[in-house]
Short mmCIF file of C-alpha atoms in Angstrom, two decimals:
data_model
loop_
_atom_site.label_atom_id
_atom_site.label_comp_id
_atom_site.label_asym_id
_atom_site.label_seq_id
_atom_site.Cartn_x
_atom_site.Cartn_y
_atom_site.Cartn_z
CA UNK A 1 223.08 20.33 194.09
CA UNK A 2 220.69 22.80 194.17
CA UNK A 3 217.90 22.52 191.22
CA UNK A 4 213.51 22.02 190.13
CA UNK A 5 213.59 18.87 192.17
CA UNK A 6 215.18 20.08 194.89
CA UNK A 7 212.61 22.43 195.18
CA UNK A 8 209.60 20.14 194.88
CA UNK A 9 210.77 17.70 197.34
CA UNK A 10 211.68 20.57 200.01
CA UNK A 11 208.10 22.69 199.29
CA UNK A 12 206.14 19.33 199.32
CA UNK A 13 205.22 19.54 202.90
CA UNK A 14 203.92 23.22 202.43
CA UNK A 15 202.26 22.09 199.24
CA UNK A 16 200.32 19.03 201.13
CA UNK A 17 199.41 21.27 203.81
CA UNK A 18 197.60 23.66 201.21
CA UNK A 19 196.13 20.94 199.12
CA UNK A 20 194.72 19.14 202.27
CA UNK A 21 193.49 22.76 203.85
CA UNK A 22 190.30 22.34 205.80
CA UNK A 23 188.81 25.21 203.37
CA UNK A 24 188.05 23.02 200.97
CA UNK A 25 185.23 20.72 203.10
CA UNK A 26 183.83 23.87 204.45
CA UNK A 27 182.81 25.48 201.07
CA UNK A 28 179.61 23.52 200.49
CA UNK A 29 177.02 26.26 199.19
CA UNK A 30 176.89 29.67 197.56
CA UNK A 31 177.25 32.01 200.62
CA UNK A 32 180.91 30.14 201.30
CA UNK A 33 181.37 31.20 197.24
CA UNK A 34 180.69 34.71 197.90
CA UNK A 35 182.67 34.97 200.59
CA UNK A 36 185.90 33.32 199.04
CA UNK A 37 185.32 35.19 196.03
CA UNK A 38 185.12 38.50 197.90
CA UNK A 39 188.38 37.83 199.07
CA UNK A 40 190.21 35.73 196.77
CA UNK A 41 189.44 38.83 193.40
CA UNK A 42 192.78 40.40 195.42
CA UNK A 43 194.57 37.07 194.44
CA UNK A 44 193.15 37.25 190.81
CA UNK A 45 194.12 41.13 190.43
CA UNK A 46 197.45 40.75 192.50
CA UNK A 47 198.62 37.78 190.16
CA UNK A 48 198.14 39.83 186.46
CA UNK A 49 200.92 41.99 188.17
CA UNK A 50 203.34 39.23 188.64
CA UNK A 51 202.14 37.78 185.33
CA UNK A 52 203.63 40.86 183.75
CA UNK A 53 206.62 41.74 185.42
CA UNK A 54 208.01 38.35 184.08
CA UNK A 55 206.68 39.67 180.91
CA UNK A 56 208.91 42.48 180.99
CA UNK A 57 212.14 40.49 181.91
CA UNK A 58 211.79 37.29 180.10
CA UNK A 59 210.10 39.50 176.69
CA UNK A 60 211.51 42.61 175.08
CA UNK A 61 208.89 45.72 175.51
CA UNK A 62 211.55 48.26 174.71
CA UNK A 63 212.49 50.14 171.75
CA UNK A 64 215.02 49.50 170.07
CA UNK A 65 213.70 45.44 169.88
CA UNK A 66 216.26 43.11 170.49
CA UNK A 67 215.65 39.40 170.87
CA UNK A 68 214.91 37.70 173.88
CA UNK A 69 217.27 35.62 175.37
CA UNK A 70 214.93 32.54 175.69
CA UNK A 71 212.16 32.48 172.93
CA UNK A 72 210.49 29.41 174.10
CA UNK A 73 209.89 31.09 177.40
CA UNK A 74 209.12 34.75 175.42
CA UNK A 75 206.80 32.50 173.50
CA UNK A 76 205.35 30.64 177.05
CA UNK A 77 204.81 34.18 179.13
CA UNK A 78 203.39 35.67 175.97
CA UNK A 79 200.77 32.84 175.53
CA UNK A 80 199.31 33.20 179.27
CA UNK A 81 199.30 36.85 179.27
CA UNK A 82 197.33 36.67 176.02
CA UNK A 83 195.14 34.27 177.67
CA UNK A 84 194.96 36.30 181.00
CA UNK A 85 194.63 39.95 180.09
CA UNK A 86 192.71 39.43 176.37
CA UNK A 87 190.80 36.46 176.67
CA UNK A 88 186.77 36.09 175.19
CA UNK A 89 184.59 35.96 177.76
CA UNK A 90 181.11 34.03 177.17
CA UNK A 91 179.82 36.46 174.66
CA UNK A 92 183.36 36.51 172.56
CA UNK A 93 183.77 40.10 173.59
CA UNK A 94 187.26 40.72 174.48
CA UNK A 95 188.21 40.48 178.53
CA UNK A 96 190.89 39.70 181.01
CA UNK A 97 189.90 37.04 183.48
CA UNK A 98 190.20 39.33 186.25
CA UNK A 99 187.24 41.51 184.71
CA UNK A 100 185.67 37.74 184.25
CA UNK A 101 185.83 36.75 187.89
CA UNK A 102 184.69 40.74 188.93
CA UNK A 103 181.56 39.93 186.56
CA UNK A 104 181.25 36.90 188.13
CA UNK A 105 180.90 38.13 191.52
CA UNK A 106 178.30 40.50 190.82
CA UNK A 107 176.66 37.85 189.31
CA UNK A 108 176.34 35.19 192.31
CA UNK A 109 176.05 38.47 194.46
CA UNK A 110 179.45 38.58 196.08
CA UNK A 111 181.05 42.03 197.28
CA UNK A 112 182.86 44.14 194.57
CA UNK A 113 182.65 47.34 196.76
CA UNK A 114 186.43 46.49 198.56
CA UNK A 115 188.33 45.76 194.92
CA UNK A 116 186.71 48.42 193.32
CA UNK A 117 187.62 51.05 195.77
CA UNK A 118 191.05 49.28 196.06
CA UNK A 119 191.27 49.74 192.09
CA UNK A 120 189.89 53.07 191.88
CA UNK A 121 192.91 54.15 194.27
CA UNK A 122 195.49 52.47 192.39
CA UNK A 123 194.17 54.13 188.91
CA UNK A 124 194.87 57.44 190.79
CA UNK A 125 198.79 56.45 191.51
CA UNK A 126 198.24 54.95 195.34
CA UNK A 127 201.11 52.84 196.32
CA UNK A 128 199.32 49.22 196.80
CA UNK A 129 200.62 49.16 200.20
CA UNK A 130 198.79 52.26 200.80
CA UNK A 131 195.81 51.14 199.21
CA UNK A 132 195.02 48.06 200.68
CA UNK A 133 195.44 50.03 204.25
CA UNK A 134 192.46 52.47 202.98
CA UNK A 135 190.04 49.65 202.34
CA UNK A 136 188.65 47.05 204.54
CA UNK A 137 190.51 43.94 203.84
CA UNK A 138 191.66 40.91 206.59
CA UNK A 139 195.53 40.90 207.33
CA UNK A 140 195.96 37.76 205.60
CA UNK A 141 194.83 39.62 202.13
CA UNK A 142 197.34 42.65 203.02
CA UNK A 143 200.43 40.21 203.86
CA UNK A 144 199.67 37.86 200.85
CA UNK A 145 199.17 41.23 198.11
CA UNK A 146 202.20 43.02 199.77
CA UNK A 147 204.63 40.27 199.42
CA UNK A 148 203.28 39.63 195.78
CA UNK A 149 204.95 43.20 195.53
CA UNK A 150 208.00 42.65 197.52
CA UNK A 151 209.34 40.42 195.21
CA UNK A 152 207.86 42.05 191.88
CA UNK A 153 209.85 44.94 193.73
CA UNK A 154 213.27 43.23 193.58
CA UNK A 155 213.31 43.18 189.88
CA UNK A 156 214.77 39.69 190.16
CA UNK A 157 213.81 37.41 187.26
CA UNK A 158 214.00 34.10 189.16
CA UNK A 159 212.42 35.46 192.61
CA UNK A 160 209.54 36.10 190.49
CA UNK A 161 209.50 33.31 188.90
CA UNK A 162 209.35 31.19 191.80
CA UNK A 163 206.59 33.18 193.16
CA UNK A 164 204.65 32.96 189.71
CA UNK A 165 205.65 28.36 189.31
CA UNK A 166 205.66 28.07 193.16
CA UNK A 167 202.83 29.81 194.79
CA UNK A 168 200.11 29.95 193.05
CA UNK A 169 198.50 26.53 192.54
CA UNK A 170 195.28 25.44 193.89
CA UNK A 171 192.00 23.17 193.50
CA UNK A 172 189.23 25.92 193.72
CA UNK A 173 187.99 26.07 190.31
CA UNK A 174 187.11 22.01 190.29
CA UNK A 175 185.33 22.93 193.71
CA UNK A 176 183.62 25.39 192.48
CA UNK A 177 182.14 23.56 189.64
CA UNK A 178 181.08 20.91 191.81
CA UNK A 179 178.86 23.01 193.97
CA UNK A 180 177.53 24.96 190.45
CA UNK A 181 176.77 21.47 189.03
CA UNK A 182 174.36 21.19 192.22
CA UNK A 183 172.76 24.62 192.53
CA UNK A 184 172.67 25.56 188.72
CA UNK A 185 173.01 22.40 187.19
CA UNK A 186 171.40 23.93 183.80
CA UNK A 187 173.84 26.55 184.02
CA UNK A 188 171.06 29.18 184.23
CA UNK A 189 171.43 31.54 186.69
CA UNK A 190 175.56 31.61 187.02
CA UNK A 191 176.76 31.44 183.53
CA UNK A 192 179.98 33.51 183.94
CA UNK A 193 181.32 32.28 186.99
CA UNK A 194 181.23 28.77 185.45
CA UNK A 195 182.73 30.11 182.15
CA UNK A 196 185.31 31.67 184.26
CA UNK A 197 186.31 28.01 186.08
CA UNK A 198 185.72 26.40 182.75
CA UNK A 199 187.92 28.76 180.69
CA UNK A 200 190.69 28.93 183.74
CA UNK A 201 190.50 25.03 183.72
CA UNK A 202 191.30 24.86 179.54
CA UNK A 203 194.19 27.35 179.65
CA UNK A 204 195.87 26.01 182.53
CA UNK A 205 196.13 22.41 180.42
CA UNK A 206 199.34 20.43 181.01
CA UNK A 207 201.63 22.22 179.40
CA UNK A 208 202.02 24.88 181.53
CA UNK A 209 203.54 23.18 184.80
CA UNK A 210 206.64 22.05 183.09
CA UNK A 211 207.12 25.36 181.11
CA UNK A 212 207.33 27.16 184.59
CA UNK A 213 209.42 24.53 185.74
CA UNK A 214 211.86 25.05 182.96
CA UNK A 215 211.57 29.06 183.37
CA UNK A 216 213.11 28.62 186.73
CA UNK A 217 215.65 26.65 185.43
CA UNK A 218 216.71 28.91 183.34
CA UNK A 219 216.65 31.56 185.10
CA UNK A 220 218.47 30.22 187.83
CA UNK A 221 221.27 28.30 185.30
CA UNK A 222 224.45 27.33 187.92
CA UNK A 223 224.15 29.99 190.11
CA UNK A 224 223.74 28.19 193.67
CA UNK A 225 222.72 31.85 195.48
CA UNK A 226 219.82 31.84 192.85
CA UNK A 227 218.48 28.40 193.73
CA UNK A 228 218.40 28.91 197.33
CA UNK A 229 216.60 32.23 196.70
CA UNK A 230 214.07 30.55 194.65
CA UNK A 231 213.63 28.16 197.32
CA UNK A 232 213.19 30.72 199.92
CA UNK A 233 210.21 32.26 197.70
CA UNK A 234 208.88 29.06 196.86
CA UNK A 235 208.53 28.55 200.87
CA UNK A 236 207.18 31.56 201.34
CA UNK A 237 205.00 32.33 198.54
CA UNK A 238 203.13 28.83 199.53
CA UNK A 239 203.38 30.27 203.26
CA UNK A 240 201.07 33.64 202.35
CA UNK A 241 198.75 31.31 199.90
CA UNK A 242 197.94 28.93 203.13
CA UNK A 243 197.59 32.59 205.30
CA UNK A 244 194.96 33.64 202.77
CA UNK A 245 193.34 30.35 202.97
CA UNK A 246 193.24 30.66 207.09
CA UNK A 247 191.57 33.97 206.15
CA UNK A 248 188.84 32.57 203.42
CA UNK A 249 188.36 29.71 205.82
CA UNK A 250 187.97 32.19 209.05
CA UNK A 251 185.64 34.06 207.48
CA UNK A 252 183.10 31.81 206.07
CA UNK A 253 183.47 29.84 209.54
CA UNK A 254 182.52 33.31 210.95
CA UNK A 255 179.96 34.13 208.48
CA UNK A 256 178.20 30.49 209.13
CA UNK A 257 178.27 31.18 212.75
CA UNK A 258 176.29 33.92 212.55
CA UNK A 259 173.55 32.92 210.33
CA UNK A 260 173.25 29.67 213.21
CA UNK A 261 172.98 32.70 215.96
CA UNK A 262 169.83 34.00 213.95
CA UNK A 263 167.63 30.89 213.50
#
């Protein structure tokens, strides 16, 4: 019988292999920071996108209004995109955390010139696929932003729910905050980056685990077809988030290598 459980003990193996990933010892220092930031902002824009599309099928956003079907997950989708697209940054001035972690970056220094030229295209009505090709991005970012879109592109409640419950958890912002607490520790210089891993850690809380667990339940009901297809994202959503990890990892590995060639 085919259900939440199912799912967790299947995925576990994928899930150990990201939560054990190598990238986490090798981000010791700022430069690693910049780096994974650089790439990771596609993962922070890409995921707003999948934020809303379950907005639109698990809200109403039409006119005539009718009632949603499930008001406690209306209520649940509604709360995080409040959270994620209107949120206060550290000055109470109204901001989405993906404008946040952009802030951020220019703050520590890390590139903005690939997302904002990625953005800038998308504003203009480039198809994503087409505008990750016109900027320079690793594979790994392409594969894990396309398939994002793949399954936004089915218009398949629980395929995107799986991807939203199923692929997206990981154990940067604690890093993060570790290495700040040793190269800022008076919270000086890198204010809105830590607001941004502080503020990400609050809203996550513990409520929202079993609410997405529940989502997929529902959204899946009896339907047997719908369970294995929410496996089958599950598995591969965690698949692309370990790919974009190989990439991060890659390229700090890289970028360390290279400041070793010049001493």
């Amino acid at each position: 019988m085919f259900n939440v459980e199912h799912i967790l003990k299947t995925i576990q193996p994928l899930r150990e292999k990201l939560q054990s990933h190598p990238l986490y010892a090798e981000l010791g220092d700022l430069e690693d920071i910049k780096i994974f930031m650089g790439i990771h902002v596609f993962a922070v824009w890409d995921f707003m996108s999948l934020l809303k599309s379950l907005q639109q099928h698990l809200t109403n956003v039409q006119t005539p209004w009718t009632p949603p079907k499930h008001p406690e997950l209306a209520r649940f989708i509604n709360e995080i995109v409040f959270g994620e697209e209107s949120d206060v940054n550290e000055l109470g001035i109204a901001q989405s955390h993906f404008e946040m972690y952009r802030e951020s970056m220019q703050q520590v220094g890390a590139p903005t010139i690939e997302i904002d030229s990625f953005l800038q295209k998308i504003g203009h009505g480039v198809p994503v696929n087409v505008a990750l090709d016109s900027v320079t991005v690793d594979q790994g970012i392409k594969e894990f932003v396309n398939y994002t879109f793949e399954i936004i592109q089915t218009q398949e409640a629980h395929k995107i729910a799986a991807a939203f419950t199923f692929g997206r958890e990981d154990l940067i912002p604690e890093m993060f905050i570790g290495i700040l607490n040793e190269i800022d520790s008076k919270n000086e210089q890198y204010t809105k980056l830590r607001y941004y891993l502080e503020r990400h850690i609050e809203l996550d809380g513990d409520e929202h685990g079993p609410l997405s667990l529940q989502m997929v339940s529902h959204l899946c009901g009896t339907d047997s077809q719908k369970w294995q297809e929410a496996l089958n994202v599950a598995e591969e959503a965690l698949t692309k988030r370990i790919l974009l990890w190989d990439t991060i990892h890659q390229a700090i590995r890289v970028n360390k290598a290279e400041l070793l060639s010049q001493v």
